[in-house]
Amino acid sequence: MKKDVRILLVGEPRVGKTSLIMSLVSEEFPEEVPPRAEEITIPADVTPERVPTHIVDYSESEQSDEQLHHEISQANVICIVYAVNNKNSIDKVTSHWIPLINERTDKDSRLPLILVGNKSDLVEYSSMETILPIMNQYTEIETCVECSAKNLKNISELFYYAQKAVLHPTGPLYCPEEKEMKPACIKALTRIFRISDQDNDGTLNDAELNFFQRICFNTPLAPQALEDVKNVVRKNMSDGVADKGLTLKGFLFLHTLFIQRGRHETTWTVLRRFGYDDDLELTPEYLFPLLKVPSDCTTELNHHAYLFLQSIFDKHDLDRDCALSPDELKDLFKVFPYMPWGPDVNSTVCTNERGWITYQGFLSQWTLTTYLDVQRCLEYLGYLGYSILTEQESQASAITVTRDKKIDLQKKQTQRNVFRCNLIGVKGCGKSGVLQALLGRNLMKQKHMRPEHKSYYAINTVYVYGQEKYLLLHNVCESDFLCDAEIMCDAVCLVYDVSNPKSFEYCARMFKQHFMDSRIPCLVIAAKSDLHDVRQEYSLSPADFCKKHKMPPPQAFTCNTVDAPSKDIFVKLTTMAMYPHARLRCMCTCNRCTFCICQNLLNSDLLQSVKNKLFTAVLNRLRDRVDELGAMLLSDEESSVVHQVHAVSSVEESIFMGGSSLDPPFLEDRHVTQADLKSSTFWLRASFGATVFAVLGFAMYRALLKQR
């Protein structure tokens, strides 16, 4: 909707243009009327449509033709004022003013015109019989209003209709000559009907009509009002109402009726709620809402988006076979202005035996689009009516922007659900086979694929430790230098042909050139392992190369199988992408071997919690023992001083009294104190040694696991 409305009043001299403006502002007829009124602005809060309105007067005596032409170009709507008691001013409407205005505007975007018959208080008849033929001749004329500036008759209505002609124009919706809606309007309303028909049965039942009414007008329809609407359609159209509800023909008839009765603001409210502008095109603000994606962050669909897409799939899967046939897919995309998916989609996601996209493939394709081109995903969700059906502000609420990958590496955990792996290798090494193997297609099925259906991407779900993740494979074309887009990924798969002695050299060169010093995990795949393994023409064998660079050993792979190829390497790749900080040497990911069990145990929240509590308890115990020892040593020192004083006294007494030995009780107390001191020191050393041993043992155990 426009931010403001600019109304221009034109007409012959002394027809009352200025009086109309001054009567509107002062709410009384002015005794003295100036030649021209200054431009006035009506605030948004006092207008029915809540839009600021500018009213501009024109005076032939004070303005030049150039100024008039400028005002016409700036106006949104023009009111041509005539006096109902002056036939010459009526004739000038068609002989001068309408041709002048049309000359200054584009043919495809004519300004709406309002005919204003002023001074109706001076006559007892209406000028409508004279004006109606003019209205039928010029389609740009929205309406005609007879008013009186002196009696304040229809003054407010005049400017309301002028404002309405701008905000809710009839021209884009309706053709008066043919008395039917224009094709663009029918197309837009048909899309709105299909979106609102949530069960895809071709009718809008009571629940769907109530939902439609609520999202468009913020109020539901009463049961009796629903029946009244249906009865109106039944009386005029035999096939407008079916047993289950309102049909498409009935829906279009209702809007035609609204327009014919001058209530085209109702139709415009519906159109704008579903994202349409004045030209009946979906607005960029609706299709492409603002979404900020920082660098090194990715975009994924959230849970609510997947639930919405699941409902869309179920809506169009009429035969309930968990796959969309070509006709069902075509029906789904009828709300789009074009077919968004090409034939390469069948080579990108999972399909059934007949080549139809399955439920999993459907969600995978949406996940792929979100990851690679989030703006296109927002556009597609807009065509499907996501923000309307889910009652969200925009499609941006369906997107999750992941955190920076650097943070994942620092925290050694990730919240991502989609991981990208680039396949690098020479042409013909078997990358396409690996790509299609992710979708469960063996070599035999791949041979039946058409060349024009070839895709450089494949995406499917992979389960890692019971968690469902999406693995996106990208077949990178052979090149001597990779661009940044081909390097940025979560894992790298270096593919070489075991039967081609020159294929591994390219993998080794790309690794050294781009990935040797990066933190991106790499996996070497020995493709076509069913063929004879030949020696690679490189200084190191693939196994030695991997060992030297601390990579997992080469993984043998072939898609020349009877059943679907093994998915072990895809689980390994996803695991490496999820845990890039862990240099995993065990690549079985079986979740049963010693390494997998230990890895799960070490990464578990329970163990981390127990470890923290154990450390806290040991440190607290150690602190208590230190405090006790300090107190004991202090006590021992005081006792020792006292005993020393007693010993000196005893010696003095022995000297003066002729004694020859120390008092036995003193000697006994000394032995007791030394025993206590030795016992405390022993337990202190034992506790400290046990703590250090436990910490060092745990650290060595984890280090050994990482080295493995």
XYZ file of C-alpha atoms in Angstrom:
708
model
C 0.000 0.000 0.000
C 1.162 3.518 -0.821
C 2.783 5.529 1.963
C 0.763 8.659 1.136
C -1.878 9.957 -1.286
C -1.643 13.137 -3.351
C -4.986 14.536 -4.630
C -5.068 17.257 -7.307
C -8.207 19.330 -7.976
C -8.568 20.796 -11.498
C -11.425 22.355 -13.453
C -12.697 25.527 -15.008
C -12.478 28.821 -13.084
C -15.189 29.546 -10.503
C -16.516 25.979 -10.255
C -15.636 25.834 -6.525
C -12.361 23.921 -6.297
C -10.893 26.126 -3.561
C -14.211 26.277 -1.690
C -14.298 22.466 -1.504
C -10.858 22.348 0.120
C -11.579 25.149 2.583
C -14.958 23.663 3.532
C -13.236 20.323 4.263
C -10.613 21.949 6.486
C -12.795 24.461 8.387
C -16.054 22.449 8.233
C -17.889 25.602 7.182
C -18.359 27.519 3.952
C -15.810 30.351 3.656
C -17.169 33.860 3.186
C -14.029 34.978 1.360
C -12.386 32.543 -1.035
C -8.792 33.137 -2.191
C -7.816 32.468 -5.839
C -5.951 29.311 -4.767
C -5.687 27.313 -1.559
C -2.299 26.320 -0.212
C -1.412 22.639 -0.200
C -2.744 20.942 2.910
C -1.788 17.638 4.495
C -4.281 15.510 6.392
C -2.542 13.302 9.016
C -2.878 9.561 8.780
C -4.717 9.191 12.094
C -7.743 11.191 10.879
C -8.177 9.418 7.528
C -10.233 6.224 7.135
C -7.367 4.334 5.475
C -4.704 5.572 7.935
C -2.601 7.110 5.154
C -1.345 10.740 5.029
C -3.209 12.668 2.334
C -2.004 15.770 0.481
C -4.640 17.969 -1.228
C -3.409 20.329 -3.962
C -5.427 23.120 -5.569
C -4.973 24.494 -9.109
C -5.662 28.039 -10.257
C -5.434 29.003 -13.888
C -4.867 32.656 -12.971
C -1.925 31.966 -10.643
C -0.190 28.966 -12.231
C 1.362 28.335 -15.622
C 0.820 25.354 -17.902
C 4.241 23.988 -16.915
C 3.244 24.065 -13.257
C -0.011 22.304 -14.081
C 1.835 19.592 -16.000
C 4.212 19.146 -13.073
C 1.325 18.783 -10.622
C -0.348 16.202 -12.869
C 2.839 14.147 -12.951
C 3.074 14.264 -9.129
C -0.574 13.403 -8.415
C -1.947 9.974 -7.488
C -5.543 10.863 -8.288
C -7.138 13.867 -10.010
C -10.535 15.317 -9.204
C -12.070 17.117 -12.191
C -14.509 19.624 -10.698
C -17.472 21.014 -12.653
C -20.495 23.046 -11.643
C -23.783 21.165 -12.037
C -25.467 24.422 -13.091
C -22.834 25.227 -15.712
C -23.078 23.103 -18.887
C -19.870 24.588 -20.297
C -17.848 23.276 -17.337
C -19.321 19.806 -17.942
C -18.391 19.913 -21.620
C -14.836 20.935 -20.725
C -14.413 17.656 -18.818
C -14.249 15.667 -22.075
C -13.040 18.338 -24.460
C -10.142 19.652 -22.404
C -9.338 18.106 -19.046
C -9.406 14.364 -19.705
C -7.345 14.625 -22.948
C -4.860 16.945 -21.198
C -4.398 14.512 -18.297
C -4.056 11.470 -20.576
C -1.405 13.236 -22.638
C 0.701 13.660 -19.507
C 0.411 10.067 -18.250
C 1.433 6.664 -19.606
C -1.214 4.680 -21.408
C -0.555 1.586 -19.323
C -0.662 3.480 -16.018
C -3.446 6.029 -16.328
C -4.252 8.108 -13.264
C -7.621 7.396 -11.635
C -10.083 10.245 -12.131
C -12.963 11.417 -9.930
C -15.709 13.596 -11.470
C -16.954 16.123 -8.914
C -20.231 17.951 -9.514
C -20.156 20.982 -7.181
C -22.907 23.529 -6.340
C -25.632 20.888 -6.136
C -27.418 23.217 -3.715
C -28.228 25.580 -6.596
C -30.274 23.081 -8.635
C -33.037 20.598 -7.923
C -31.951 18.061 -10.501
C -28.990 15.685 -10.887
C -26.302 15.805 -13.525
C -25.786 12.027 -13.448
C -27.717 11.427 -16.696
C -25.186 13.628 -18.482
C -22.168 12.184 -16.643
C -22.928 8.457 -16.987
C -22.100 8.301 -20.724
C -18.791 10.010 -19.970
C -18.011 7.434 -17.260
C -18.762 4.599 -19.661
C -16.550 6.127 -22.312
C -13.465 6.623 -20.096
C -12.475 3.606 -18.001
C -10.033 5.651 -15.927
C -12.963 7.429 -14.255
C -13.487 5.710 -10.913
C -16.693 7.389 -9.791
C -18.722 10.590 -9.823
C -19.746 12.539 -6.707
C -22.241 15.401 -6.537
C -21.567 17.718 -3.615
C -22.008 21.213 -2.251
C -19.226 23.224 -0.652
C -21.811 25.633 0.778
C -23.961 22.985 2.482
C -20.958 20.683 3.216
C -22.793 17.914 1.344
C -20.578 14.884 0.452
C -17.370 16.835 1.080
C -15.767 14.157 3.253
C -17.085 11.442 0.911
C -15.459 13.170 -2.056
C -11.968 12.972 -0.597
C -12.606 9.482 0.794
C -13.444 8.247 -2.705
C -10.361 10.007 -4.064
C -8.192 8.317 -1.458
C -9.917 5.005 -2.119
C -9.289 5.333 -5.868
C -5.553 5.405 -5.136
C -5.359 2.751 -2.440
C -7.966 0.431 -3.955
C -8.068 1.142 -7.692
C -10.620 -0.584 -9.850
C -8.535 -0.539 -13.027
C -6.208 -3.491 -12.293
C -9.134 -5.622 -11.098
C -12.094 -5.091 -13.378
C -12.953 -4.392 -16.990
C -16.172 -2.282 -17.147
C -16.733 -2.922 -20.864
C -16.769 -6.693 -20.478
C -18.147 -6.543 -16.922
C -15.732 -9.146 -15.621
C -12.450 -9.328 -13.757
C -9.205 -8.946 -15.642
C -6.996 -12.022 -16.279
C -4.274 -10.850 -13.882
C -6.812 -10.516 -11.088
C -8.298 -13.941 -11.827
C -4.819 -15.476 -11.798
C -3.968 -13.911 -8.423
C -7.269 -14.918 -6.819
C -6.922 -18.451 -8.202
C -3.533 -18.776 -6.500
C -5.057 -17.477 -3.262
C -7.859 -20.067 -3.536
C -5.377 -22.920 -4.051
C -3.317 -21.860 -1.044
C -6.437 -21.569 1.116
C -7.715 -24.992 -0.015
C -5.579 -26.804 2.543
C -6.980 -30.286 1.898
C -6.761 -29.874 -1.897
C -10.316 -31.082 -2.547
C -11.186 -28.195 -4.879
C -13.494 -26.424 -2.420
C -13.233 -24.166 0.620
C -15.107 -25.804 3.488
C -16.380 -23.889 6.519
C -13.140 -24.307 8.463
C -11.042 -23.106 5.512
C -13.382 -20.156 4.877
C -13.194 -19.173 8.546
C -9.391 -19.379 8.492
C -9.320 -17.302 5.287
C -11.623 -14.714 6.842
C -9.546 -14.531 10.011
C -6.141 -14.093 8.372
C -7.470 -11.477 5.924
C -9.877 -9.491 8.090
C -8.903 -10.535 11.639
C -12.393 -11.777 12.411
C -14.144 -15.116 11.792
C -17.484 -15.463 10.058
C -20.543 -16.458 12.055
C -22.210 -19.723 10.899
C -25.231 -17.799 9.616
C -23.001 -15.367 7.706
C -21.284 -18.330 6.039
C -24.625 -19.721 4.937
C -25.708 -16.303 3.644
C -22.566 -16.068 1.514
C -23.166 -19.546 0.077
C -26.811 -18.745 -0.634
C -25.846 -15.635 -2.592
C -23.502 -17.736 -4.726
C -26.100 -20.514 -5.181
C -28.686 -18.048 -6.494
C -26.314 -16.763 -9.163
C -24.192 -19.829 -10.038
C -25.234 -23.450 -10.208
C -21.700 -24.751 -9.721
C -20.496 -22.069 -7.301
C -21.124 -24.188 -4.212
C -20.470 -27.923 -3.876
C -21.415 -30.288 -1.078
C -18.195 -29.598 0.801
C -17.984 -25.850 0.320
C -17.257 -22.919 -2.014
C -15.732 -23.787 -5.405
C -13.195 -21.725 -7.332
C -15.941 -20.371 -9.610
C -17.963 -19.319 -6.586
C -14.903 -17.697 -5.004
C -14.232 -15.648 -8.159
C -17.915 -14.727 -8.457
C -17.937 -13.310 -4.915
C -15.034 -11.000 -5.672
C -16.624 -9.916 -8.949
C -19.732 -9.061 -6.949
C -17.687 -7.066 -4.425
C -16.110 -5.006 -7.205
C -19.378 -4.396 -9.016
C -20.964 -3.140 -5.809
C -18.095 -0.731 -5.154
C -16.508 -2.797 -2.406
C -13.270 -3.449 -4.236
C -11.370 -2.597 -1.053
C -12.446 -6.066 0.122
C -10.698 -7.698 -2.822
C -7.641 -5.476 -2.382
C -7.402 -6.408 1.302
C -7.247 -10.084 0.311
C -4.726 -9.466 -2.462
C -2.401 -7.405 -0.285
C -2.602 -9.925 2.552
C -1.255 -12.516 0.127
C 1.617 -10.274 -0.984
C 0.325 -8.494 -4.123
C 1.031 -4.874 -5.098
C -1.044 -2.443 -7.179
C 0.112 -4.143 -10.395
C -0.988 -7.554 -9.053
C 2.602 -8.732 -8.768
C 4.051 -10.257 -5.618
C 6.134 -7.618 -3.890
C 9.888 -8.073 -3.301
C 9.284 -7.400 0.410
C 6.941 -10.396 0.513
C 9.092 -12.779 -1.527
C 12.479 -11.741 -0.156
C 12.215 -10.731 3.518
C 15.346 -9.478 5.208
C 17.615 -12.283 6.408
C 21.192 -11.663 7.512
C 23.630 -14.539 7.025
C 27.146 -13.787 8.349
C 30.156 -15.253 6.622
C 31.134 -18.815 7.529
C 27.540 -19.477 8.601
C 25.051 -21.703 6.794
C 21.272 -21.728 6.454
C 18.955 -24.598 7.291
C 15.223 -25.183 7.558
C 13.917 -25.360 11.098
C 11.398 -27.777 12.568
C 8.372 -25.604 11.751
C 9.425 -25.343 8.114
C 9.721 -29.126 7.809
C 6.249 -29.531 9.333
C 4.869 -27.065 6.778
C 6.558 -28.865 3.872
C 5.264 -32.173 5.185
C 1.718 -30.774 5.083
C 2.278 -29.529 1.530
C 3.524 -32.984 0.479
C 0.569 -34.732 2.112
C -1.827 -32.251 0.517
C -0.718 -33.180 -3.010
C 0.107 -36.880 -2.518
C -3.400 -37.868 -3.502
C -2.708 -41.593 -3.942
C -0.842 -41.789 -0.614
C 2.134 -43.689 -2.086
C 4.695 -41.395 -0.332
C 5.869 -40.107 -3.721
C 4.813 -37.278 -6.023
C 3.955 -38.272 -9.572
C 4.645 -35.753 -12.379
C 0.973 -34.689 -12.323
C 0.978 -34.300 -8.540
C 4.181 -32.288 -8.679
C 2.724 -30.096 -11.428
C -0.384 -29.529 -9.317
C 1.795 -28.545 -6.340
C 3.623 -25.903 -8.370
C 0.482 -24.314 -9.833
C 0.836 -21.550 -7.242
C 4.257 -20.701 -8.750
C 4.654 -18.405 -11.772
C 7.110 -20.941 -13.244
C 8.266 -24.521 -12.712
C 11.029 -24.232 -10.092
C 12.489 -27.742 -10.367
C 14.143 -29.064 -13.492
C 14.735 -32.665 -14.607
C 18.067 -32.757 -12.752
C 16.161 -32.975 -9.444
C 15.576 -36.689 -10.061
C 19.360 -37.184 -10.040
C 19.810 -35.060 -6.935
C 17.424 -36.658 -4.452
C 15.869 -40.036 -3.757
C 13.147 -41.351 -6.065
C 11.077 -44.523 -6.139
C 11.262 -47.283 -8.745
C 9.178 -45.192 -11.160
C 11.455 -42.185 -10.864
C 9.015 -40.151 -8.749
C 10.324 -37.956 -5.949
C 9.745 -39.561 -2.574
C 8.833 -37.843 0.659
C 12.465 -37.989 1.781
C 13.613 -36.693 -1.592
C 11.108 -33.834 -1.394
C 12.452 -32.657 1.963
C 16.036 -33.185 0.787
C 15.554 -30.924 -2.232
C 14.185 -28.158 -0.021
C 17.135 -28.643 2.335
C 19.530 -28.368 -0.608
C 17.896 -25.168 -1.871
C 18.031 -23.628 1.601
C 21.716 -24.465 1.973
C 22.867 -23.327 -1.484
C 20.514 -20.395 -2.185
C 18.478 -19.258 0.804
C 16.950 -16.315 -1.108
C 15.456 -18.696 -3.628
C 14.111 -20.822 -0.789
C 12.433 -17.741 0.704
C 10.906 -16.991 -2.690
C 9.563 -20.535 -3.063
C 8.094 -20.530 0.440
C 6.443 -17.216 -0.392
C 4.731 -18.739 -3.427
C 3.438 -21.556 -1.197
C 2.039 -19.027 1.297
C 4.219 -20.076 4.233
C 3.888 -16.870 6.255
C 0.111 -16.831 5.737
C -0.710 -20.454 6.520
C 1.642 -20.554 9.517
C 0.623 -17.025 10.598
C 4.239 -15.865 10.794
C 5.601 -12.444 9.972
C 7.570 -13.708 6.962
C 9.294 -16.738 5.470
C 12.463 -15.760 7.333
C 10.979 -17.454 10.407
C 11.426 -20.797 8.606
C 15.209 -20.402 8.387
C 17.852 -21.169 10.986
C 21.195 -19.429 10.545
C 23.884 -21.622 12.071
C 26.656 -20.195 14.184
C 30.133 -19.515 12.880
C 32.063 -22.687 12.126
C 35.036 -21.334 14.089
C 32.900 -21.480 17.231
C 32.016 -25.097 16.485
C 35.706 -25.927 16.249
C 36.453 -24.135 19.496
C 33.648 -25.826 21.397
C 34.330 -29.141 19.644
C 30.637 -29.649 18.951
C 28.191 -28.491 16.292
C 24.502 -27.724 16.075
C 24.372 -28.104 12.307
C 22.211 -30.673 10.583
C 23.478 -30.257 7.009
C 27.071 -31.052 6.085
C 28.673 -30.398 2.735
C 31.320 -32.688 1.296
C 33.153 -31.837 -1.925
C 34.196 -34.688 -4.219
C 37.557 -33.967 -5.855
C 39.164 -36.097 -8.527
C 39.976 -36.359 -12.217
C 37.231 -36.814 -14.764
C 36.107 -40.421 -15.014
C 37.481 -41.470 -11.628
C 34.030 -42.438 -10.303
C 32.785 -39.270 -8.586
C 29.369 -39.512 -10.243
C 29.112 -43.088 -9.030
C 29.803 -41.961 -5.457
C 27.275 -39.171 -5.905
C 24.500 -41.504 -7.011
C 25.446 -44.180 -4.472
C 24.385 -41.753 -1.746
C 20.884 -42.022 -3.236
C 21.025 -45.834 -3.219
C 21.616 -46.268 -6.964
C 24.020 -48.939 -8.174
C 25.857 -48.924 -11.489
C 23.000 -50.587 -13.355
C 20.520 -47.894 -12.344
C 23.004 -45.164 -13.141
C 23.358 -46.426 -16.724
C 19.633 -45.794 -17.311
C 19.896 -42.127 -16.334
C 19.583 -39.568 -19.104
C 22.574 -37.272 -19.741
C 20.361 -34.168 -19.569
C 19.287 -35.215 -16.062
C 22.863 -35.132 -14.784
C 23.375 -33.290 -11.510
C 26.506 -32.113 -9.739
C 24.805 -32.407 -6.353
C 23.267 -35.193 -4.321
C 21.702 -34.989 -0.870
C 20.286 -37.591 1.466
C 19.907 -38.343 5.160
C 22.602 -40.221 7.073
C 22.399 -41.530 10.620
C 25.401 -40.895 12.868
C 25.168 -42.273 16.406
C 21.380 -42.325 16.104
C 21.117 -38.715 14.879
C 19.618 -37.909 11.479
C 21.835 -35.561 9.470
C 21.830 -34.404 5.859
C 24.918 -35.118 3.778
C 25.309 -32.909 0.703
C 27.782 -34.124 -1.915
C 29.140 -31.758 -4.559
C 30.960 -33.050 -7.604
C 33.742 -30.520 -8.191
C 34.855 -30.322 -11.811
C 38.500 -31.093 -12.512
C 40.619 -27.954 -12.456
C 44.230 -27.005 -11.776
C 43.092 -24.514 -9.152
C 40.004 -24.573 -6.948
C 38.071 -21.407 -6.180
C 36.976 -20.419 -2.674
C 33.455 -21.796 -3.181
C 34.905 -25.208 -4.050
C 37.153 -25.208 -0.989
C 34.593 -24.106 1.600
C 33.002 -27.290 2.900
C 32.759 -29.489 5.992
C 34.688 -32.458 4.574
C 36.664 -33.342 1.452
C 36.464 -36.621 -0.397
C 39.524 -37.291 -2.598
C 38.407 -39.866 -5.186
C 40.822 -41.813 -7.371
C 40.338 -44.738 -9.755
C 42.227 -47.856 -8.644
C 42.467 -48.970 -12.289
C 43.919 -45.655 -13.515
C 47.596 -45.223 -12.501
C 47.466 -41.443 -13.025
C 44.341 -40.580 -11.051
C 45.809 -40.390 -7.521
C 48.414 -37.782 -8.426
C 45.684 -35.158 -8.915
C 44.172 -35.944 -5.501
C 47.582 -35.635 -3.804
C 48.295 -32.352 -5.575
C 44.914 -30.831 -4.650
C 45.362 -31.942 -1.043
C 48.782 -30.321 -0.744
C 47.641 -27.196 -2.552
C 44.428 -26.510 -0.645
C 43.799 -28.790 2.345
C 47.094 -29.866 3.894
C 47.234 -26.868 6.242
C 43.481 -26.473 6.707
C 41.284 -27.903 9.427
C 38.932 -29.528 6.925
C 38.932 -33.326 7.378
C 39.806 -35.325 4.264
C 39.034 -38.898 3.253
C 40.585 -40.779 0.330
C 38.277 -43.112 -1.596
C 39.627 -45.856 -3.826
C 36.772 -45.956 -6.349
C 35.984 -48.835 -8.705
C 37.497 -51.275 -6.219
C 35.883 -54.172 -8.119
C 38.455 -53.606 -10.912
C 42.129 -54.595 -10.907
C 44.192 -52.419 -8.575
C 47.222 -50.936 -10.388
C 50.210 -49.088 -8.957
C 49.686 -45.334 -8.860
C 52.285 -43.177 -10.572
C 53.128 -41.154 -7.503
C 56.080 -41.086 -5.105
C 53.947 -42.551 -2.317
C 51.233 -45.153 -2.402
C 47.771 -43.909 -1.356
C 48.073 -45.804 1.951
C 51.508 -44.314 2.727
C 50.322 -40.875 1.676
C 47.400 -41.073 4.109
C 49.654 -42.337 6.877
C 52.170 -39.559 6.312
C 49.506 -36.856 6.495
C 47.655 -38.491 9.408
C 44.535 -39.258 7.415
C 42.372 -42.379 7.625
C 43.506 -45.141 5.255
C 41.984 -45.181 1.735
C 38.432 -46.529 1.686
C 37.633 -49.074 -1.007
C 34.349 -48.329 -2.791
C 32.368 -49.639 -5.741
C 28.863 -49.033 -6.988
C 28.972 -52.125 -9.214
C 26.790 -54.129 -6.840
C 23.625 -56.172 -7.120
C 21.813 -54.258 -4.417
C 22.238 -50.676 -3.314
C 25.883 -49.682 -2.713
C 27.199 -49.610 0.827
C 26.640 -46.374 2.739
C 29.533 -46.863 5.153
C 31.695 -44.187 3.549
C 28.840 -41.680 3.794
C 28.485 -42.360 7.498
C 32.258 -41.891 7.839
C 32.202 -38.626 5.897
C 29.326 -37.268 7.984
C 31.091 -38.329 11.187
C 34.265 -36.531 10.082
C 32.250 -33.424 9.230
C 30.509 -33.498 12.610
C 33.748 -34.004 14.548
C 36.471 -32.237 12.521
C 38.560 -31.699 15.663
C 38.940 -35.449 16.221
C 41.572 -37.061 13.985
C 39.712 -40.331 13.753
C 41.797 -43.268 12.639
C 39.099 -45.861 13.262
C 36.604 -45.270 10.451
C 34.174 -48.097 11.058
C 31.535 -45.934 12.843
C 29.878 -49.202 13.743
C 28.984 -47.992 17.222
C 29.980 -51.414 18.514
C 33.789 -51.629 18.420
C 36.015 -50.564 21.312
C 36.937 -47.246 19.728
C 33.344 -46.213 18.987
C 32.203 -47.175 22.479
C 35.089 -45.288 24.094
C 34.523 -42.291 21.850
C 30.837 -42.169 22.741
C 31.704 -42.550 26.437
C 34.322 -39.795 26.367
C 31.992 -37.400 24.542
C 28.944 -38.164 26.684
C 27.507 -35.470 28.915
C 27.203 -37.976 31.761
C 30.936 -38.673 31.826
C 31.771 -34.991 31.637
C 29.453 -34.344 34.587
C 30.921 -37.243 36.625
C 34.466 -36.100 35.822
C 33.729 -32.552 36.982
C 32.105 -33.773 40.195
C 35.001 -36.178 40.872
C 37.594 -33.465 40.382
C 35.630 -31.125 42.641
C 35.344 -33.764 45.367
C 39.051 -34.646 45.193
C 40.108 -31.008 45.297
C 37.795 -30.302 48.226
C 39.183 -33.337 50.088
C 42.713 -32.245 49.306
C 41.964 -28.734 50.562
C 40.534 -30.113 53.827
C 43.586 -32.318 54.385
C 45.903 -29.360 53.798
C 43.940 -27.302 56.331
C 44.099 -30.140 58.880
C 47.821 -30.591 58.303
C 48.457 -26.875 58.751
C 46.575 -26.832 62.017
C 48.370 -29.962 63.204
C 51.804 -28.596 62.325
C 51.013 -25.385 64.158
C 49.906 -27.370 67.187
C 53.036 -29.522 66.998
C 55.289 -26.447 66.899
C 53.625 -24.966 69.971
C 53.874 -28.295 71.810
C 57.531 -28.632 70.775
C 58.375 -25.219 72.221
C 56.705 -26.100 75.494
C 58.536 -29.415 75.688
C 61.799 -27.698 74.904
C 61.219 -25.327 77.807
C 60.481 -28.276 80.055
C 63.617 -30.034 78.783
C 65.770 -27.018 79.586
C 64.274 -26.857 83.017
C 64.926 -30.561 83.541
C 68.548 -30.195 82.434
C 69.026 -27.263 84.778
C 67.538 -29.272 87.577
C 69.768 -32.220 86.722
C 72.826 -30.003 86.714
C 72.027 -28.275 89.933
C 70.522 -31.365 91.585
C 73.032 -33.815 90.160
C 70.627 -35.611 87.825
C 72.208 -37.585 85.006
C 69.311 -38.276 82.511
C 66.187 -36.704 80.872
C 62.747 -37.223 82.315
C 61.139 -40.338 80.751
C 57.641 -38.714 80.374
C 59.163 -36.011 78.133
C 60.737 -38.623 75.926
C 57.404 -40.449 75.644
C 55.518 -37.275 74.576
C 58.134 -36.568 71.904
C 57.679 -40.011 70.346
C 53.866 -39.525 70.205
C 54.180 -36.159 68.431
C 56.544 -37.531 65.781
C 54.180 -40.457 65.129
C 51.227 -38.108 64.565
C 53.274 -35.996 62.187
C 54.394 -39.001 60.166
C 50.799 -40.294 59.924
C 49.437 -36.953 58.659
C 52.227 -36.589 56.114
C 51.612 -40.116 54.862
C 47.898 -39.574 54.217
C 48.551 -36.224 52.591
C 51.058 -37.743 50.203
C 48.777 -40.684 49.506
C 45.780 -38.447 48.622
C 47.858 -36.149 46.455
C 49.532 -39.066 44.670
C 46.203 -40.780 43.986
C 44.762 -37.573 42.503
C 47.760 -36.973 40.271
C 47.754 -40.593 39.159
C 44.048 -40.458 38.268
C 44.404 -37.230 36.251
C 47.513 -38.366 34.396
C 46.050 -41.786 33.726
C 42.865 -40.327 32.243
C 44.877 -37.887 30.078
C 47.161 -40.662 28.793
C 44.148 -42.854 28.056
C 42.503 -40.162 25.954
C 45.783 -39.353 24.198
C 46.234 -42.987 23.250
C 42.702 -43.068 21.830
C 43.391 -39.993 19.692
C 46.647 -41.461 18.413
C 44.807 -44.592 17.417
